[in-house]
Amino acid sequence: MQIKNNIEIINVEEINPSTLQLSFNVEWTMDYKTAVVDYVLLSLSAKVLEVLQGADLHCLRIKYSGYEFLLNFEEYSHACWLECITEQDLTGLQEIKLLLSSGS
C-alpha cells in the first residue's frame, strides 16, 4: 500500500475546545502510521518530544510554535486526534485548526 505521497487531511473537526479530530483521504493502519505521522508533523512544522506506543494506540507528545500537544492514533477506529496538554495550549490548537483546515 503506497500512501506516503497521497496523504491529505480532508477534515478537521473540533470535538471540544481542547481536542481536534483529523480525518484523512486514506485508510491507514498501524503498519502505515509512520507516513501519516510524518505528514502531520511536516504540515505543522512540529517536533516530536516523546513517543508512547501501545498495542492499538500510538501517542506522540509534540511541540508546535511553543505549545505542546498529544497526537493520538487509535487503530481499531482509525481515529486520529490532537489534544492540548495544558489550558495554555488552547490558543495553539486554534492556530493548528486554521492551518490544517486551509489545506483541506
Short mmCIF file of C-alpha atoms in Angstrom, two decimals:
data_model
loop_
_atom_site.label_atom_id
_atom_site.label_comp_id
_atom_site.label_asym_id
_atom_site.label_seq_id
_atom_site.Cartn_x
_atom_site.Cartn_y
_atom_site.Cartn_z
CA MET A 1 0.00 0.00 0.00
CA GLN A 2 1.64 3.22 -1.17
CA ILE A 3 0.08 6.04 0.86
CA LYS A 4 3.07 8.24 1.67
CA ASN A 5 2.72 10.50 -1.37
CA ASN A 6 -1.09 10.51 -1.37
CA ILE A 7 -1.95 11.57 2.19
CA GLU A 8 -4.16 14.59 2.74
CA ILE A 9 -6.16 15.84 5.68
CA ILE A 10 -9.74 16.09 4.44
CA ASN A 11 -11.46 17.22 7.64
CA VAL A 12 -10.51 18.94 10.89
CA GLU A 13 -13.28 18.75 13.48
CA GLU A 14 -13.25 20.45 16.87
CA ILE A 15 -14.51 17.76 19.26
CA ASN A 16 -14.22 20.12 22.24
CA PRO A 17 -12.14 23.25 22.97
CA SER A 18 -9.03 21.15 23.67
CA THR A 19 -9.33 18.41 21.01
CA LEU A 20 -9.26 18.29 17.21
CA GLN A 21 -10.11 15.15 15.26
CA LEU A 22 -8.26 14.72 11.96
CA SER A 23 -9.64 12.73 9.03
CA PHE A 24 -7.51 11.62 6.10
CA ASN A 25 -8.20 10.70 2.50
CA VAL A 26 -6.62 7.27 3.03
CA GLU A 27 -7.41 4.34 5.30
CA TRP A 28 -4.36 3.86 7.49
CA THR A 29 -3.29 1.08 9.81
CA MET A 30 -0.58 0.99 12.42
CA ASP A 31 1.67 -0.52 9.74
CA TYR A 32 1.46 2.78 7.83
CA LYS A 33 1.21 5.19 10.75
CA THR A 34 4.74 6.47 10.15
CA ALA A 35 3.69 8.01 6.83
CA VAL A 36 0.64 9.62 8.44
CA VAL A 37 2.66 10.88 11.41
CA ASP A 38 5.31 12.31 9.08
CA TYR A 39 2.63 14.08 7.05
CA VAL A 40 1.05 15.70 10.12
CA LEU A 41 4.42 16.74 11.56
CA LEU A 42 5.52 18.22 8.24
CA SER A 43 2.20 20.05 7.81
CA LEU A 44 2.63 21.65 11.23
CA SER A 45 6.42 22.01 11.27
CA ALA A 46 6.13 20.29 14.65
CA LYS A 47 8.79 18.46 16.64
CA VAL A 48 8.35 15.12 18.42
CA LEU A 49 9.24 15.32 22.11
CA GLU A 50 8.17 11.83 23.22
CA VAL A 51 6.62 8.68 21.74
CA LEU A 52 4.26 6.41 23.69
CA GLN A 53 3.42 3.14 21.96
CA GLY A 54 0.63 0.78 22.94
CA ALA A 55 -0.92 -2.25 21.27
CA ASP A 56 -3.54 -0.26 19.35
CA LEU A 57 -2.77 3.33 20.42
CA HIS A 58 0.20 5.38 19.25
CA CYS A 59 0.70 8.72 21.00
CA LEU A 60 3.27 11.41 20.36
CA ARG A 61 3.93 14.42 22.53
CA ILE A 62 4.70 17.16 20.03
CA LYS A 63 5.74 20.80 20.15
CA TYR A 64 4.28 23.36 17.77
CA SER A 65 5.16 27.05 17.99
CA GLY A 66 5.85 26.92 21.74
CA TYR A 67 2.74 24.85 22.53
CA GLU A 68 2.62 21.14 23.40
CA PHE A 69 0.05 18.59 22.28
CA LEU A 70 -0.66 14.89 22.23
CA LEU A 71 -1.08 13.49 18.73
CA ASN A 72 -3.01 10.22 19.08
CA PHE A 73 -3.66 7.40 16.61
CA GLU A 74 -6.07 4.60 17.51
CA GLU A 75 -6.02 1.65 15.13
CA TYR A 76 -9.39 -0.02 15.72
CA SER A 77 -11.42 3.11 14.99
CA HIS A 78 -8.84 4.59 12.57
CA ALA A 79 -9.12 7.74 14.68
CA CYS A 80 -6.53 10.47 14.87
CA TRP A 81 -6.86 13.36 17.26
CA LEU A 82 -4.76 16.18 18.62
CA GLU A 83 -5.28 17.35 22.18
CA CYS A 84 -3.91 20.11 24.34
CA ILE A 85 -1.68 19.14 27.23
CA THR A 86 -2.49 22.27 29.25
CA GLU A 87 -5.03 25.08 29.08
CA GLN A 88 -2.25 27.38 27.85
CA ASP A 89 -2.11 25.30 24.64
CA LEU A 90 -5.69 26.19 23.59
CA THR A 91 -4.50 29.17 21.51
CA GLY A 92 -2.06 26.94 19.66
CA LEU A 93 -4.80 24.41 18.95
CA GLN A 94 -6.88 27.10 17.25
CA GLU A 95 -3.84 28.07 15.17
CA ILE A 96 -3.44 24.43 14.14
CA LYS A 97 -7.13 24.19 13.26
CA LEU A 98 -6.83 27.17 10.92
CA LEU A 99 -3.58 25.89 9.42
CA LEU A 100 -4.84 22.37 8.73
CA SER A 101 -8.30 23.49 7.61
CA SER A 102 -6.81 25.78 4.98
CA GLY A 103 -5.25 22.75 3.32
CA SER A 104 -8.37 20.57 3.46
#
